[in-house]
XYZ file of N, CA and C in Angstrom:
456
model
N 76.638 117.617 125.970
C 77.647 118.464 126.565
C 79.008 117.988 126.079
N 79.781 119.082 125.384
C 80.891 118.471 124.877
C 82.297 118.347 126.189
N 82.676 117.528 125.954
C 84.028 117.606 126.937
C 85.250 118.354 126.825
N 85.931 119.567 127.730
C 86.704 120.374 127.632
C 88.136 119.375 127.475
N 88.883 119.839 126.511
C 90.421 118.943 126.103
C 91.310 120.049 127.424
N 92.034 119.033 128.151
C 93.159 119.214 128.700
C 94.382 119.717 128.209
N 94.373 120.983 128.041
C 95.992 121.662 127.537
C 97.179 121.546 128.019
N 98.466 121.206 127.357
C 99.867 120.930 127.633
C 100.100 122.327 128.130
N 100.304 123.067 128.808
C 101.132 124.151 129.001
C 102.066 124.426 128.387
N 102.159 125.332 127.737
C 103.310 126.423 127.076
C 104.528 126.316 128.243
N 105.692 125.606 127.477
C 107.082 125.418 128.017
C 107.089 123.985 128.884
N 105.837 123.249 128.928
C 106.036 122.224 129.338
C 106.100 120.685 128.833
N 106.713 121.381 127.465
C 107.293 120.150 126.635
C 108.686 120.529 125.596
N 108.764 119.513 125.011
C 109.839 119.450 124.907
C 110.301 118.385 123.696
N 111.126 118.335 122.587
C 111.403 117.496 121.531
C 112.790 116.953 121.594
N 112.573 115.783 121.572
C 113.836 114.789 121.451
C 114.043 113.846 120.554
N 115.187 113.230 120.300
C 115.686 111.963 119.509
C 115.485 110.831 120.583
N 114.790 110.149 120.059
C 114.505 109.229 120.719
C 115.797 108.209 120.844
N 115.977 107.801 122.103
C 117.418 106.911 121.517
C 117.623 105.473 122.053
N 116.862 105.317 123.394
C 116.707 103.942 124.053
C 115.723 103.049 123.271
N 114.480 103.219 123.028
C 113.459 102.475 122.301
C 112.866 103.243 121.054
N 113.555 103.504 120.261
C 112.743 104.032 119.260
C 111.496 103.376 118.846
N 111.785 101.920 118.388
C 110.689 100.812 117.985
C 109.686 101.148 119.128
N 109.494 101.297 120.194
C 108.117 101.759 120.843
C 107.194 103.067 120.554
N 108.287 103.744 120.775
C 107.919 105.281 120.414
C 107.104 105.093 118.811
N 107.806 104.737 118.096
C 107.075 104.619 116.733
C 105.665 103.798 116.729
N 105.746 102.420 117.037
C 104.867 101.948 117.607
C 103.664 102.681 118.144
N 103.603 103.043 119.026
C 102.777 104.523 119.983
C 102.247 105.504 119.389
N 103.132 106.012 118.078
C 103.000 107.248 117.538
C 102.225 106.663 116.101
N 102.398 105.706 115.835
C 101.130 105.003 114.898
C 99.967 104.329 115.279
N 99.790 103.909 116.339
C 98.676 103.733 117.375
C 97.992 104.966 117.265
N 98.865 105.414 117.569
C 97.590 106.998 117.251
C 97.188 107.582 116.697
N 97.999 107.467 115.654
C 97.317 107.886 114.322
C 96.093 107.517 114.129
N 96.335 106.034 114.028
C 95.296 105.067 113.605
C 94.318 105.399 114.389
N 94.221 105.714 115.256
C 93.136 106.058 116.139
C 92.546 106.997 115.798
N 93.148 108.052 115.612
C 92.911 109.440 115.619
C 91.859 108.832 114.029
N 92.769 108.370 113.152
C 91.874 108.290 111.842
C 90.758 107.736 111.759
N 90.627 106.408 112.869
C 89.211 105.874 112.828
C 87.940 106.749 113.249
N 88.724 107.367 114.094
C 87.442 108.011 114.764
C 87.239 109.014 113.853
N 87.573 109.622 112.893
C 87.525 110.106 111.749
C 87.265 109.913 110.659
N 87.356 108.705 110.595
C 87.235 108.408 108.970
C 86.377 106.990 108.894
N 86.590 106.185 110.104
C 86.194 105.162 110.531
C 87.050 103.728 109.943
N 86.831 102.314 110.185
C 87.556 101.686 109.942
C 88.841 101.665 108.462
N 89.732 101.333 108.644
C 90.969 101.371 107.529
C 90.853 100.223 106.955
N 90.370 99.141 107.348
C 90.704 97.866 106.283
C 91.827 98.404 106.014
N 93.208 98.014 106.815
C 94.491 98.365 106.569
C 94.971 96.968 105.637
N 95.648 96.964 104.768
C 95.992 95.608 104.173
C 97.214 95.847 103.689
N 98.126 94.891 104.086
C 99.512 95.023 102.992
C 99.747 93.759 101.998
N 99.843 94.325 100.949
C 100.295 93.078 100.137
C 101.706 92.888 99.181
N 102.414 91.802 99.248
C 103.847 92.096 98.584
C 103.633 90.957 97.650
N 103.845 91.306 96.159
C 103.756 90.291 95.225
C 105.244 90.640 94.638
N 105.992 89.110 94.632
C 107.030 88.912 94.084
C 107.140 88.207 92.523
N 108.421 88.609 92.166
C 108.732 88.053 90.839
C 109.923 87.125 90.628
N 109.209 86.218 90.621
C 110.800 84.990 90.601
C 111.118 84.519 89.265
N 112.319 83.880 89.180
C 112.662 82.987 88.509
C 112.392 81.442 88.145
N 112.527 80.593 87.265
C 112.249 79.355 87.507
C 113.031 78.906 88.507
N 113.982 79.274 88.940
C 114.892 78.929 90.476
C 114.094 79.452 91.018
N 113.408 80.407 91.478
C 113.106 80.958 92.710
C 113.927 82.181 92.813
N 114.817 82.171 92.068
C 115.131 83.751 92.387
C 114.530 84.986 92.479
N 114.654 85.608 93.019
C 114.041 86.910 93.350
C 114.379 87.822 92.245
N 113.088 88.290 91.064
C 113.642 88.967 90.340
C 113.354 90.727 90.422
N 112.497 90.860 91.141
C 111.862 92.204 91.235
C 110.346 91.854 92.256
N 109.600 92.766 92.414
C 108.151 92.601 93.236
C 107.924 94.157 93.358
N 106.421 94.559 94.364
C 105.733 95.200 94.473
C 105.143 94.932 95.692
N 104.808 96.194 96.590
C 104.611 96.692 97.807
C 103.179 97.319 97.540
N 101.985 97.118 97.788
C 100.660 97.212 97.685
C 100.356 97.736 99.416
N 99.982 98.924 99.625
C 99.069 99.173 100.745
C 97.757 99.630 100.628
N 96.586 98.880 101.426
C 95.556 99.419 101.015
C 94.346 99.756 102.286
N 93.935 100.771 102.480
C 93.050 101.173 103.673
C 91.601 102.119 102.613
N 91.042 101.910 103.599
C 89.574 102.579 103.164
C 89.684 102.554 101.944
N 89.064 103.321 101.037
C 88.932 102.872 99.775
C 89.784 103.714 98.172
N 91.114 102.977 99.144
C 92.451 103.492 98.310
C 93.613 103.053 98.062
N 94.795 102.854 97.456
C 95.464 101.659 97.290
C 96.770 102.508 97.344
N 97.889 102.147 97.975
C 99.466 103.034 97.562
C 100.214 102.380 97.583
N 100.807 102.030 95.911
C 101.763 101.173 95.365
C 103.440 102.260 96.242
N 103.525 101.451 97.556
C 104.705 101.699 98.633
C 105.792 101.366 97.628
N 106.314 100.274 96.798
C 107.242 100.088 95.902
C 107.152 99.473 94.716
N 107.834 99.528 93.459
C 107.766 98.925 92.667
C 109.112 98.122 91.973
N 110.106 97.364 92.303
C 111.356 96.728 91.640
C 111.626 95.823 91.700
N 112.160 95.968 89.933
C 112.582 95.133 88.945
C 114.070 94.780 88.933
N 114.566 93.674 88.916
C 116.074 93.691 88.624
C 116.301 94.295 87.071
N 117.775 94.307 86.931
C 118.175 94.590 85.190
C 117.643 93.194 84.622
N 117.251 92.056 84.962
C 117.047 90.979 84.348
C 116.088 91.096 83.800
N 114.365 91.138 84.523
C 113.821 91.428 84.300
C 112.876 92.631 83.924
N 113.622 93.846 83.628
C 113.267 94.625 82.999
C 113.359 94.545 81.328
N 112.043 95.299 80.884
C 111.923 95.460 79.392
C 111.031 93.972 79.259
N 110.723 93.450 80.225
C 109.774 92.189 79.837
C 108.488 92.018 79.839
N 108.166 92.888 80.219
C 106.765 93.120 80.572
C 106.311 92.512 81.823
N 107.127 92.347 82.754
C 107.132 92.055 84.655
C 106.501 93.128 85.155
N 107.189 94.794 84.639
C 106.538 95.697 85.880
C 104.921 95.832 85.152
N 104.896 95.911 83.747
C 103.096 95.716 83.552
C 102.627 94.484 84.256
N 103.019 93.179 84.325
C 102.596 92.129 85.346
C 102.264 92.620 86.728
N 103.027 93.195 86.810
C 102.831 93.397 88.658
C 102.226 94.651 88.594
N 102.368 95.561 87.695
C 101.200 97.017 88.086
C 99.754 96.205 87.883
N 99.009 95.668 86.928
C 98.190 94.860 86.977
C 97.621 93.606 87.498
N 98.192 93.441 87.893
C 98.089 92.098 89.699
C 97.632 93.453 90.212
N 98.339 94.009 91.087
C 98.527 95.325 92.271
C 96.854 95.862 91.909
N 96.745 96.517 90.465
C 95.167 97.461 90.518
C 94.544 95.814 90.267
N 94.321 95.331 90.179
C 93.238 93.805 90.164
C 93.060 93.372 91.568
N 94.252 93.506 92.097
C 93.825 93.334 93.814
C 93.133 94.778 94.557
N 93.344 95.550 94.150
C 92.829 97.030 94.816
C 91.358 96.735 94.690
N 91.253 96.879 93.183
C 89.516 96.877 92.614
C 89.047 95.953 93.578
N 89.466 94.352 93.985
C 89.169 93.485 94.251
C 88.140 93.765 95.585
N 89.303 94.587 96.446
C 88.790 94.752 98.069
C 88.010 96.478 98.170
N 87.802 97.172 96.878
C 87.155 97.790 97.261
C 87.750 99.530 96.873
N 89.044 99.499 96.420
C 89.394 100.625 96.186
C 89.223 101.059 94.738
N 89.327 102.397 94.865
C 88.303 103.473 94.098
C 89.736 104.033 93.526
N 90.936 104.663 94.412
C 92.331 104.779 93.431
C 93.399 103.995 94.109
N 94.137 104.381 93.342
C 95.506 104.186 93.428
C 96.018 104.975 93.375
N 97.846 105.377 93.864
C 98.780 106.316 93.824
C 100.162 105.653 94.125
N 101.093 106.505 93.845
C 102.230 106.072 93.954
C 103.272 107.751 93.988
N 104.311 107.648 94.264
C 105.725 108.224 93.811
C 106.301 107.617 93.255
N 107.355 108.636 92.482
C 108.718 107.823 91.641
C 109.255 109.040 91.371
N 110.517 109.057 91.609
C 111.597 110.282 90.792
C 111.950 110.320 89.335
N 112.314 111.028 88.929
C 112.330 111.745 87.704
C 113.704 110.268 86.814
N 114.357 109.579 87.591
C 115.419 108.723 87.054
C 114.696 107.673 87.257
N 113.581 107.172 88.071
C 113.157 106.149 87.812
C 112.018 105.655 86.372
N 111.145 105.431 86.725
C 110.128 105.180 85.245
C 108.857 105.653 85.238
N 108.698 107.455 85.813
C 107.529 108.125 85.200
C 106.962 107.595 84.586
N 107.675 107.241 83.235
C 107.110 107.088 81.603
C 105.766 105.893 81.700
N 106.745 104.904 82.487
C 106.057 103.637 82.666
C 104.378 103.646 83.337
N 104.621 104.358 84.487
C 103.275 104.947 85.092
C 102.640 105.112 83.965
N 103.078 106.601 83.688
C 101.550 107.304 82.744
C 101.464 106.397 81.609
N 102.124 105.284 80.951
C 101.446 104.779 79.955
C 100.598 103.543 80.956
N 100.578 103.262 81.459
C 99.321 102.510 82.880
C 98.146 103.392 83.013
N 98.622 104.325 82.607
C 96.936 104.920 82.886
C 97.032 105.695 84.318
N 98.015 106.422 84.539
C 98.505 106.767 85.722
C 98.627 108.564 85.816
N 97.815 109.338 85.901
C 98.349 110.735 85.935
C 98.797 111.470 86.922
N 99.799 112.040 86.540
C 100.615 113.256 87.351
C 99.744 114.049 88.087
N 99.729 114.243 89.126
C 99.164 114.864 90.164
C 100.169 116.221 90.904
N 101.091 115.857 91.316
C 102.311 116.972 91.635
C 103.428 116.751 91.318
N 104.430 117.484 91.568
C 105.911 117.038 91.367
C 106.262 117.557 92.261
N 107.921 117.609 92.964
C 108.589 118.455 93.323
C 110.527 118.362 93.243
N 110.996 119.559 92.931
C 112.600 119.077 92.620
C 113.406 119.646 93.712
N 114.982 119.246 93.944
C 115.772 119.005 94.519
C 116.573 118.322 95.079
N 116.030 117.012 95.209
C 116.288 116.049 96.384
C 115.401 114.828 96.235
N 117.013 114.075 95.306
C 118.260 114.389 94.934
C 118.411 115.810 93.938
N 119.968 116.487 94.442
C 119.551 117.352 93.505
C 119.880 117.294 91.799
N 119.018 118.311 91.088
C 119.109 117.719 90.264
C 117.938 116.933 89.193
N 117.840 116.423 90.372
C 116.150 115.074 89.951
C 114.551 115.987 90.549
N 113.540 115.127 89.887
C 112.534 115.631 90.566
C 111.393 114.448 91.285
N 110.663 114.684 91.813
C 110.119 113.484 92.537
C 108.285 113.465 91.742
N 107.769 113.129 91.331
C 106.491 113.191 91.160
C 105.520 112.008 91.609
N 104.208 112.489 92.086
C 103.023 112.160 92.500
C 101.967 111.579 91.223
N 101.862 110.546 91.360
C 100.729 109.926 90.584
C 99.663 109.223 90.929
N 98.419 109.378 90.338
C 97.131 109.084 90.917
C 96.189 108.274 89.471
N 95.600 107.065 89.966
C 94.877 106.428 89.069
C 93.266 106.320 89.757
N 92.605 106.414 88.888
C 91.459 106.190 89.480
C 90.276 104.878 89.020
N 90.381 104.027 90.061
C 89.650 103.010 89.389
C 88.349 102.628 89.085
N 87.684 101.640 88.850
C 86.318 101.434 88.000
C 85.924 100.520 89.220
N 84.968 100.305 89.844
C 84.259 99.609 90.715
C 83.993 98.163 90.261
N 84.511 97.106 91.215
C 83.809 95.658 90.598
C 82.320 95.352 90.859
């Protein structure tokens, strides 16, 4: 016997800016997601990983933002200072990033980047265009890229 869902009534809600606790509200509103997705999709093996690029000081020269759930990977960021660009750092760190994906189990990868950042760089990774879209900024365009990986 399935269980009847409890309906909000029509006019008995209402949308706001949250302004006293946002950090909860957000909090709450990803709780549920997550929920909503397990019971859907079932566990996320949610993982974040941030690999940095230093200097022989330790300076911070650039890094990469790795998220990875069920069996998929989304390069969240990728930057390089002007120092280390043209060195072959962002191939370092796109290859760390898919070596750790494959590692735990993911099947692709994806990312964004706008039209002023380094498309180019992607698709010679082995990275294909999936969508685009322009305006915003205007002017520029934003595109979607998707890799698909080889099983360890």
């Amino acid at each position: 016997m399935s269980r009847a869902r409890e309906q909000v009534p029509k006019g008995a809600v209402s949308v706001a800016a949250e302004r006293t606790d946002a950090a909860a509200v957000s909090r709450a509103l990803w709780d549920g997601l997550v929920r909503f997705n397990r019971e859907q999709a079932g566990p996320l093996r949610y993982k974040r990983t941030v690999l940095s690029l230093r200097d022989e000081k330790g300076r911070l020269l650039g890094g990469l933002i790795l998220q990875s759930y069920w069996r998929e990977s989304y390069i969240e960021l990728l930057w390089l200072s002007a120092r280390a660009r043209k060195a072959g750092s962002g191939s370092r760190l796109i290859k760390e990033a898919e070596r750790r994906a494959q590692r735990r189990g993911s099947r692709l990868i994806h990312l964004n980047t706008y039209s002023f950042q380094a498309p180019g760089f992607y698709e010679k990774h082995g990275y294909k265009r999936c969508g685009a879209m322009s305006g915003s900024p205007q002017g520029k365009r934003r595109y979607f890229y998707v890799k698909r990986l080889r099983a360890l």
